[in-house]
XYZ file of C-alpha atoms in Angstrom:
629
model
C -1.907 3.163 21.345
C -3.481 6.391 22.460
C -6.992 6.126 23.761
C -9.681 7.015 21.252
C -12.536 9.457 21.943
C -14.785 6.485 22.684
C -12.238 4.964 25.073
C -11.392 8.035 27.119
C -12.735 8.497 30.613
C -15.958 10.245 31.435
C -14.318 12.922 33.554
C -12.885 16.257 32.622
C -14.166 19.779 32.527
C -17.523 20.227 30.886
C -18.108 16.542 30.232
C -20.953 16.004 32.643
C -24.207 17.852 32.846
C -23.365 19.712 36.033
C -24.723 23.157 36.676
C -21.261 24.729 36.652
C -20.819 24.309 32.920
C -20.368 27.467 30.787
C -19.817 28.015 27.053
C -16.542 29.777 27.885
C -15.155 26.433 29.038
C -15.862 24.997 25.600
C -14.056 27.812 23.780
C -11.104 27.571 26.152
C -10.878 23.806 25.644
C -11.156 24.274 21.878
C -8.087 26.540 21.900
C -6.181 23.997 24.011
C -7.183 21.163 21.679
C -6.023 23.144 18.647
C -2.591 23.618 20.216
C -2.307 19.938 21.071
C -3.403 18.983 17.578
C -0.646 21.157 16.133
C 1.928 19.346 18.297
C 0.714 15.953 17.059
C 0.800 17.135 13.452
C 4.452 18.142 13.833
C 5.584 14.844 15.381
C 8.005 12.759 13.288
C 6.283 9.561 12.084
C 8.939 7.317 13.634
C 9.453 5.434 16.844
C 7.714 2.520 18.504
C 7.006 4.454 21.701
C 3.690 6.279 21.930
C 4.178 10.050 22.301
C 2.268 11.674 25.168
C 0.998 14.288 22.708
C -1.415 11.766 21.174
C -3.047 10.917 24.503
C -3.377 14.593 25.405
C -4.880 15.496 22.026
C -7.368 12.607 22.143
C -8.346 13.562 25.679
C -9.026 17.155 24.689
C -11.099 16.211 21.661
C -12.995 13.608 23.690
C -14.137 16.333 26.033
C -14.975 18.668 23.152
C -17.012 16.041 21.364
C -19.025 15.091 24.432
C -19.625 18.724 25.320
C -21.041 19.560 21.905
C -23.250 16.466 22.057
C -24.650 17.192 25.514
C -24.940 20.984 25.201
C -25.465 21.441 21.454
C -28.375 23.916 21.750
C -26.667 26.124 24.327
C -23.455 26.130 22.286
C -25.345 27.071 19.126
C -26.918 29.964 21.003
C -23.423 30.941 22.192
C -22.083 31.118 18.630
C -21.022 27.578 17.745
C -21.430 26.872 14.031
C -21.943 23.568 12.246
C -18.681 23.920 10.349
C -16.851 24.088 13.695
C -18.458 20.807 14.767
C -17.353 19.353 11.441
C -13.829 20.616 11.983
C -13.672 18.884 15.379
C -14.822 15.614 13.792
C -12.322 16.031 10.939
C -9.486 16.531 13.411
C -10.500 13.449 15.367
C -10.399 11.548 12.063
C -6.970 12.996 11.345
C -5.735 11.832 14.766
C -6.985 8.329 14.048
C -5.229 8.311 10.667
C -2.001 9.586 12.228
C -2.232 6.763 14.751
C -2.774 4.264 11.937
C 0.390 5.551 10.258
C 2.358 4.874 13.441
C 0.764 1.562 14.463
C -0.579 0.077 11.165
C -3.766 -0.867 13.045
C -6.544 -0.942 10.446
C -9.182 -0.525 13.162
C -7.898 3.037 13.583
C -8.166 3.572 9.844
C -11.800 2.508 9.956
C -12.478 4.865 12.863
C -11.030 7.695 10.781
C -13.395 6.721 7.963
C -16.381 6.890 10.328
C -15.654 10.461 11.408
C -14.734 11.654 7.909
C -17.905 10.117 6.493
C -20.052 11.790 9.156
C -18.655 15.217 8.263
C -19.420 14.626 4.594
C -22.765 12.875 5.048
C -24.130 15.495 7.444
C -22.811 18.368 5.300
C -21.103 20.128 8.189
C -19.077 22.235 5.752
C -21.900 23.025 3.345
C -22.688 26.539 4.666
C -19.154 27.516 5.656
C -18.106 29.335 2.497
C -16.765 32.475 4.159
C -15.553 30.662 7.290
C -13.814 27.681 5.690
C -11.412 28.404 2.858
C -11.760 26.294 -0.304
C -8.186 25.084 0.166
C -8.991 23.771 3.640
C -12.132 22.072 2.367
C -10.141 20.488 -0.461
C -7.557 19.194 2.000
C -10.340 17.570 4.020
C -11.738 15.849 0.924
C -8.269 14.725 -0.188
C -7.486 13.186 3.214
C -10.837 11.420 3.258
C -10.209 10.123 -0.259
C -6.878 8.630 0.826
C -8.513 6.842 3.775
C -11.337 5.563 1.559
C -8.815 4.224 -0.961
C -6.855 2.390 1.726
C -10.102 0.827 2.982
C -11.264 -0.084 -0.548
C -14.517 1.928 -0.274
C -14.601 2.273 -4.044
C -18.184 1.629 -5.034
C -19.602 4.901 -3.753
C -17.344 6.941 -1.501
C -14.246 7.167 -3.714
C -16.110 8.293 -6.869
C -18.153 10.745 -4.807
C -15.068 12.295 -3.220
C -13.220 12.532 -6.528
C -16.227 14.270 -8.069
C -16.603 16.622 -5.063
C -12.946 17.651 -5.276
C -13.220 18.399 -8.977
C -16.487 20.333 -8.554
C -15.263 22.340 -5.570
C -12.095 23.318 -7.399
C -14.037 24.477 -10.469
C -16.507 26.448 -8.344
C -13.740 28.103 -6.292
C -11.377 28.947 -9.124
C -11.735 32.693 -8.636
C -10.730 32.506 -4.971
C -7.349 30.880 -5.740
C -4.128 32.465 -6.832
C -2.942 31.143 -10.198
C -0.130 29.095 -8.670
C -2.377 27.557 -6.001
C -5.081 26.764 -8.532
C -2.542 25.003 -10.778
C -1.345 22.936 -7.818
C -4.860 21.745 -7.024
C -5.565 21.167 -10.706
C -2.517 18.911 -10.738
C -3.917 17.055 -7.707
C -7.196 16.465 -9.562
C -5.246 15.073 -12.511
C -3.251 12.841 -10.156
C -6.490 11.486 -8.692
C -7.858 10.692 -12.141
C -4.666 8.841 -13.148
C -4.567 6.994 -9.825
C -8.168 5.782 -10.113
C -7.566 4.613 -13.678
C -4.603 2.538 -12.485
C -6.442 1.314 -9.381
C -9.345 0.037 -11.436
C -12.076 -2.449 -10.434
C -9.964 -5.131 -12.111
C -7.173 -4.504 -9.600
C -9.561 -4.915 -6.665
C -11.467 -8.064 -7.490
C -10.066 -9.489 -4.267
C -8.384 -7.796 -1.299
C -4.693 -7.063 -1.583
C -4.442 -7.604 2.166
C -3.937 -11.066 3.610
C -7.517 -12.289 3.980
C -8.751 -15.448 5.699
C -11.489 -15.562 3.072
C -8.930 -16.059 0.298
C -5.545 -16.912 1.856
C -4.667 -19.877 4.070
C -4.783 -19.157 7.818
C -1.286 -19.209 9.345
C -1.980 -22.279 11.483
C -2.676 -24.366 8.350
C 0.580 -23.531 6.571
C 3.074 -26.321 6.020
C 6.218 -25.770 8.062
C 9.737 -27.131 7.890
C 10.472 -30.325 9.851
C 11.297 -29.906 13.546
C 14.824 -31.093 12.846
C 15.492 -27.927 10.832
C 16.860 -25.111 12.978
C 14.497 -22.152 12.990
C 14.622 -18.866 14.901
C 10.987 -17.926 14.377
C 11.527 -14.428 12.929
C 8.451 -12.348 12.120
C 8.006 -9.324 9.891
C 7.756 -6.397 12.295
C 8.915 -3.310 10.358
C 8.881 -2.134 6.747
C 10.295 0.786 4.806
C 8.518 1.525 1.522
C 10.362 3.945 -0.722
C 9.477 4.937 -4.273
C 10.249 7.549 -6.868
C 9.843 7.624 -10.648
C 9.441 10.772 -12.740
C 5.767 11.155 -13.684
C 4.749 7.971 -11.871
C 1.137 7.328 -10.914
C 0.642 8.672 -7.406
C -1.740 10.513 -5.108
C -0.147 12.923 -2.650
C 3.078 11.139 -1.665
C 1.691 7.633 -2.150
C 2.713 6.032 -5.425
C 0.518 3.299 -6.892
C 3.214 0.680 -6.221
C 3.674 1.665 -2.572
C -0.118 1.835 -2.217
C -0.344 -1.798 -3.297
C 2.563 -2.875 -1.094
C 1.022 -1.156 1.952
C -2.100 -3.294 1.643
C -0.190 -6.457 0.723
C 1.682 -6.210 4.044
C -1.444 -5.997 6.206
C -4.083 -8.389 7.504
C -7.610 -7.932 6.238
C -9.918 -7.210 9.201
C -12.599 -9.842 9.548
C -15.889 -8.969 7.869
C -14.520 -6.066 5.822
C -14.237 -7.678 2.381
C -16.362 -10.272 0.627
C -16.832 -11.756 -2.799
C -19.065 -8.854 -3.789
C -16.476 -6.249 -2.914
C -16.498 -2.468 -2.899
C -17.483 -2.280 -6.565
C -20.822 -4.030 -6.055
C -24.024 -2.249 -6.986
C -25.836 -3.086 -3.744
C -27.750 -0.456 -1.832
C -25.475 1.908 0.082
C -28.100 3.996 1.785
C -26.972 2.764 5.172
C -30.472 1.672 6.199
C -30.490 -1.545 8.242
C -26.888 -2.197 7.271
C -24.391 -4.027 9.508
C -22.220 -1.985 11.822
C -19.056 -0.836 10.048
C -17.020 -1.375 13.201
C -18.491 -4.800 13.951
C -15.879 -7.577 13.756
C -13.333 -4.993 12.692
C -10.410 -6.959 13.958
C -10.189 -10.586 14.970
C -8.168 -10.913 18.161
C -6.454 -13.949 16.638
C -4.996 -11.899 13.777
C -1.304 -11.076 14.150
C -0.430 -7.381 14.379
C 0.376 -5.600 11.149
C 4.052 -4.715 10.673
C 4.902 -1.086 11.241
C 5.307 0.797 7.988
C 7.286 3.899 7.112
C 6.501 5.398 3.690
C 9.131 7.582 2.082
C 8.506 9.409 -1.175
C 11.515 10.879 -2.927
C 13.636 11.122 0.238
C 17.196 12.318 0.308
C 19.605 9.455 0.858
C 20.664 10.895 4.209
C 17.026 10.919 5.357
C 16.501 7.374 4.091
C 19.594 6.126 5.935
C 18.553 7.956 9.106
C 15.141 6.278 9.037
C 16.723 2.909 8.299
C 19.186 3.266 11.181
C 16.400 4.259 13.566
C 14.215 1.316 12.632
C 17.131 -1.133 12.838
C 17.903 0.157 16.328
C 14.293 -0.398 17.417
C 13.786 -3.728 15.631
C 12.655 -6.440 18.086
C 15.029 -9.323 18.748
C 12.768 -11.708 16.797
C 11.950 -9.196 14.068
C 12.830 -8.991 10.406
C 12.573 -5.763 8.407
C 11.362 -5.461 4.827
C 12.857 -2.744 2.639
C 11.018 -1.999 -0.601
C 12.835 0.251 -3.060
C 11.188 1.173 -6.351
C 13.111 3.684 -8.427
C 14.726 4.224 -11.778
C 18.299 3.130 -12.370
C 21.163 5.186 -13.660
C 21.053 6.669 -17.177
C 21.524 4.293 -20.065
C 20.956 1.021 -18.202
C 18.909 -1.748 -19.717
C 15.202 -1.229 -19.779
C 15.110 2.544 -19.424
C 15.870 5.138 -22.048
C 17.178 8.586 -21.214
C 15.067 11.578 -22.027
C 15.592 13.330 -25.339
C 17.524 16.159 -23.731
C 19.828 13.695 -22.011
C 20.408 11.876 -25.302
C 21.417 15.117 -26.989
C 23.748 16.048 -24.161
C 25.318 12.589 -24.185
C 25.952 12.737 -27.933
C 27.383 16.237 -27.635
C 29.792 15.168 -24.882
C 31.248 12.503 -27.139
C 32.830 15.270 -29.167
C 33.899 17.369 -26.197
C 37.568 16.674 -25.529
C 37.403 18.314 -22.133
C 34.713 15.901 -20.974
C 36.557 12.655 -21.868
C 37.684 11.834 -18.363
C 34.285 12.741 -16.972
C 32.498 10.447 -19.400
C 34.906 7.646 -18.619
C 34.250 7.960 -14.906
C 30.514 7.914 -15.531
C 30.792 4.723 -17.548
C 32.678 3.011 -14.738
C 30.324 4.240 -12.040
C 28.626 1.653 -9.828
C 24.933 1.169 -10.650
C 22.534 2.841 -8.245
C 18.923 3.843 -7.669
C 17.829 7.437 -8.228
C 15.454 8.920 -5.649
C 15.403 12.441 -7.051
C 16.765 14.745 -9.696
C 20.123 13.824 -11.178
C 21.700 17.234 -10.628
C 22.402 16.415 -6.967
C 23.809 12.939 -7.455
C 25.406 12.432 -4.060
C 22.246 13.025 -2.049
C 19.787 11.317 -4.390
C 21.297 7.955 -5.355
C 21.395 4.759 -3.287
C 24.195 2.261 -3.893
C 24.048 -1.385 -2.836
C 26.909 -0.756 -0.440
C 24.771 1.753 1.461
C 22.679 -1.139 2.817
C 25.522 -3.440 3.869
C 26.077 -1.868 7.342
C 22.436 -2.628 8.182
C 22.742 -6.342 7.430
C 23.655 -6.799 11.070
C 19.885 -7.221 11.457
C 17.639 -9.571 9.427
C 16.592 -7.836 6.195
C 14.186 -8.777 3.416
C 14.913 -6.622 0.359
C 12.524 -6.074 -2.548
C 14.257 -4.033 -5.248
C 12.155 -2.965 -8.235
C 14.447 -1.163 -10.648
C 16.349 -1.506 -13.892
C 19.529 -1.782 -11.801
C 18.212 -4.305 -9.297
C 20.881 -6.790 -10.436
C 23.521 -4.592 -8.778
C 22.153 -5.515 -5.333
C 23.320 -9.088 -5.817
C 26.670 -7.793 -4.617
C 25.250 -7.571 -1.093
C 25.054 -11.367 -0.914
C 28.171 -12.705 0.749
C 29.218 -9.304 2.126
C 26.645 -9.099 4.934
C 27.846 -8.045 8.359
C 26.004 -10.656 10.383
C 22.677 -11.704 8.864
C 22.137 -13.100 5.388
C 19.814 -10.750 3.519
C 16.884 -12.241 1.596
C 16.463 -10.425 -1.728
C 13.790 -10.387 -4.427
C 15.099 -8.493 -7.446
C 13.020 -7.319 -10.392
C 13.958 -7.846 -14.044
C 16.203 -5.176 -15.511
C 13.747 -4.780 -18.412
C 9.977 -4.832 -18.561
C 8.223 -6.913 -21.176
C 6.378 -4.982 -23.886
C 3.033 -6.748 -24.126
C -0.560 -5.699 -24.466
C -0.950 -5.217 -20.737
C 2.484 -3.837 -19.979
C 4.998 -1.655 -21.753
C 8.541 -0.587 -21.026
C 7.057 2.610 -19.580
C 4.244 0.915 -17.661
C 5.381 2.325 -14.330
C 4.021 5.688 -15.437
C 0.619 4.298 -16.394
C -0.420 1.281 -14.307
C 2.434 0.677 -11.909
C 5.342 -1.721 -11.945
C 4.855 -5.139 -13.476
C 7.070 -6.815 -10.863
C 5.300 -5.164 -7.924
C 1.945 -6.101 -9.416
C 2.989 -9.765 -9.535
C 3.905 -9.567 -5.845
C 0.675 -7.857 -4.782
C -1.950 -8.956 -7.335
C -0.433 -11.919 -9.232
C -3.476 -13.083 -11.180
C -4.248 -9.559 -12.394
C -0.604 -9.198 -13.470
C -0.788 -12.532 -15.303
C -3.944 -11.465 -17.129
C -2.355 -8.202 -18.233
C 0.782 -10.026 -19.353
C -1.162 -12.324 -21.685
C -3.266 -9.425 -22.972
C -6.522 -10.547 -21.393
C -9.097 -7.784 -21.642
C -9.924 -6.970 -18.050
C -13.481 -5.905 -18.913
C -14.287 -9.374 -20.276
C -13.364 -11.315 -17.136
C -16.349 -13.036 -15.545
C -16.393 -12.792 -11.767
C -17.136 -16.460 -11.097
C -14.525 -17.572 -13.607
C -12.016 -15.210 -12.066
C -12.634 -16.696 -8.606
C -12.007 -20.196 -9.963
C -8.763 -18.963 -11.539
C -7.742 -17.589 -8.137
C -8.335 -21.042 -6.639
C -6.128 -22.623 -9.287
C -3.384 -20.105 -8.587
C -3.641 -20.714 -4.838
C -3.340 -24.449 -5.482
C -0.155 -23.822 -7.480
C 1.317 -21.590 -4.787
C 0.598 -24.274 -2.190
C 2.415 -26.855 -4.307
C 5.480 -24.631 -4.524
C 5.314 -24.089 -0.757
C 5.120 -27.831 -0.103
C 8.155 -28.402 -2.306
C 10.134 -25.676 -0.559
C 9.478 -26.801 3.005
C 10.431 -30.389 2.122
C 13.657 -29.377 0.345
C 16.923 -30.356 2.021
C 18.842 -27.596 0.202
C 16.677 -24.651 1.311
C 18.822 -21.817 2.648
C 18.179 -20.977 6.333
C 17.109 -17.427 5.454
C 14.256 -18.788 3.316
C 13.301 -21.114 6.172
C 12.701 -18.003 8.278
C 10.819 -16.285 5.448
C 8.473 -19.265 5.070
C 7.631 -18.966 8.754
C 6.054 -15.523 8.321
C 2.755 -15.626 6.349
C 3.171 -12.184 4.755
C 6.749 -12.817 3.603
C 5.872 -16.363 2.583
C 3.170 -15.056 0.263
C 5.622 -12.624 -1.363
C 8.155 -15.399 -1.944
C 5.624 -17.777 -3.529
C 4.309 -15.033 -5.785
C 7.885 -14.266 -6.803
C 8.311 -17.903 -7.866
C 5.135 -17.617 -9.936
C 6.386 -14.375 -11.497
C 9.768 -15.914 -12.365
C 8.234 -19.051 -13.842
C 5.702 -17.056 -15.870
C 8.331 -14.779 -17.410
C 10.728 -17.624 -18.059
C 8.082 -19.596 -19.974
C 6.375 -16.621 -21.666
C 7.474 -16.671 -25.321
C 8.346 -12.951 -25.696
C 10.663 -13.178 -22.645
C 11.633 -16.857 -22.818
C 15.255 -17.463 -21.707
C 16.078 -13.732 -21.800
C 17.843 -12.875 -18.567
C 17.002 -9.177 -18.678
C 13.287 -10.053 -18.391
C 13.638 -12.528 -15.522
C 13.487 -11.646 -11.819
C 16.106 -13.121 -9.535
C 16.519 -13.823 -5.852
C 19.402 -14.164 -3.419
C 20.254 -16.587 -1.917
C 19.218 -18.948 -4.745
C 16.182 -21.151 -4.233
C 16.301 -24.953 -4.685
C 16.271 -26.273 -8.255
C 12.980 -28.034 -7.546
C 11.156 -24.688 -7.899
C 13.184 -23.316 -10.811
C 11.212 -21.991 -13.738
C 12.247 -24.957 -15.901
C 11.192 -27.603 -13.365
C 8.219 -29.783 -14.214
C 6.401 -28.473 -11.146
C 6.727 -24.834 -12.236
C 5.771 -25.621 -15.822
C 2.721 -27.566 -14.688
C 1.642 -24.754 -12.358
C 1.933 -22.084 -15.065
C 0.234 -24.367 -17.581
C -2.670 -24.813 -15.157
C -3.369 -21.070 -15.003
C -2.593 -20.417 -18.690
C -4.912 -23.224 -19.789
C -7.757 -21.731 -17.838
C -7.421 -18.469 -19.793
C -6.774 -20.213 -23.110
C -3.240 -18.811 -23.297
C -1.122 -21.980 -23.479
C 0.085 -21.029 -26.965
C 1.753 -17.913 -25.523
C 4.117 -20.037 -23.429
C 6.951 -22.427 -24.257
C 6.338 -25.604 -22.290
C 8.448 -28.736 -22.479
C 6.863 -31.492 -24.528
C 6.685 -33.769 -21.500
C 4.714 -31.200 -19.509
C 1.203 -32.462 -18.873
C -1.925 -30.831 -17.596
C -2.202 -31.485 -13.841
C -5.078 -33.684 -12.769
C -7.247 -30.832 -11.479
C -10.781 -29.924 -12.505
C -11.154 -26.136 -12.288
C -14.925 -26.530 -12.004
C -14.589 -28.558 -8.818
C -11.452 -27.123 -7.264
C -12.181 -25.620 -3.872
C -9.073 -25.052 -1.842
C -10.397 -25.817 1.603
C -7.887 -28.293 2.941
C -5.048 -25.789 2.898
C -6.791 -22.448 3.086
C -9.388 -23.252 5.707
C -11.972 -21.299 3.722
C -12.960 -20.704 0.177
C -15.702 -18.847 -1.535
C -18.325 -20.472 0.684
C -19.179 -18.821 3.924
C -17.323 -15.615 3.176
C -18.513 -12.844 5.499
C -20.475 -10.065 3.916
C -18.598 -6.840 3.408
C -19.340 -3.697 5.348
C -20.612 -1.150 2.901
C -19.364 2.393 2.492
C -22.107 3.992 4.501
C -22.347 1.427 7.290
C -21.943 4.055 9.963
C -25.507 4.407 11.113
C -24.938 2.004 14.007
C -21.338 2.944 14.664
C -19.958 3.234 18.148
C -19.248 6.854 17.287
C -22.388 8.864 17.948
C -23.021 11.908 15.816
């Protein structure tokens, strides 16, 4: 990792207070830093090796930052403006965020937040109207908003930034060309849709793996020593998504946004029971240090993540090949694909224009052979417009050459069933696959078109299972009591632990699932998948309807099937707590497990519960930061 401005050495031109310092050195270094920043900005976001450009850029901005701190008055007399100081801080924040994208280290993300917040809080850009274009100011606010969303700073910072973007755009309308104004207006609309989907209900607990809510890795039940295990760990992920009109902000769809957090460790002290939506004072006075206890040294590293939005298939395969080549010998790679299936498949209806064209072609003699070939075409995922089919659709066979390395596939699409064909045709390693239903249940909380409004139902079960369950049964999110919700989370965790215990003790568990259970992040996805499958199998509107049931390959033991007594008891436990037993079809012999939700505290397996949870760092906890402004 490149050294940060706080970690760089004290040397360099203009850093000390020597008598040889001149303002010209500052301006010269500023030009050099700008050039180095441009090189970093143009770097491809791939590769495990640290580019030298990052270290050089950080070094230059370290010197700039210290110079403006030590010689602020002389620089102001020499022509330095506050907006230029703000621009330096914003670029340091951008460097931190770029490093986070390459390393997945959330400490870097928090450092970016500190610098972004200082620029906003100290109003560095307030009097820069004719020096700083509105478009540049909007880009700064949009980048800060993305960082704040990823850090769950939703109680104050996110609403403030969203409001500032909307106000700035309205005030600067006359300075934009019509096309540019429409683009930013679309961004404002995207933000509004994104925040509606990413509501307080979706953030009642961290999506990241948190010691305050999830069992520490050293307490997880493991397979017996007699079972052969290679000890694979999740080290790389590719997250790819595209739906027409899906909820997104910039190139981050709501589903990928949730998966990004689900595949990370929550830094210690950064989330508590009263999370980012609390109404506590955020003035920053006498608040804990935002960077205090940012990262526990005992936490495993986050897997590297590459986010692709609407890529061409050639670009996707290039990225996949590169990451497979660099995958560590003990690594496993997760590939998440969320996209619409081909026209006319179950669960998705073609647009009106496509319906008309299809009906017209039925009567076109010249198009008979073409229609026949379309009907026999192999199912695929669409990552772009349908006019350029060859470069925008991914077939299951495209992934087979990469099964020479351990893969964990999560396919969320109406044609996910087609990827079953990969099983048995691997080129060396058995691929673990979680496949979504081909149709989405039409309930109060979800509809067949829910991906465009609140995100995918299947992905929500994998990242926020209790919220997905509540939406499935039509529970009004505004009526959920916080304490009751926490008890429901404990019941769900108890159920997931029971499934895990059954899996690790099973003699018929496939070796690939043995490896998955050894990685805490993948283990959590698998257990939530079992909960999702059992819930949909027992839910009356989707009961015994294959198109509404998720599947996995290789198959899991029968002891955790949806119809097993264990699965029925686990679903009944959660459904009973919400008074929704009548919405499910349980076997008559299914009984309520002997668990009192009022007294259930999952401490034996999780190592921690709601007691002793560290207080969260608030949005404006930067007054005592290691970064001095």
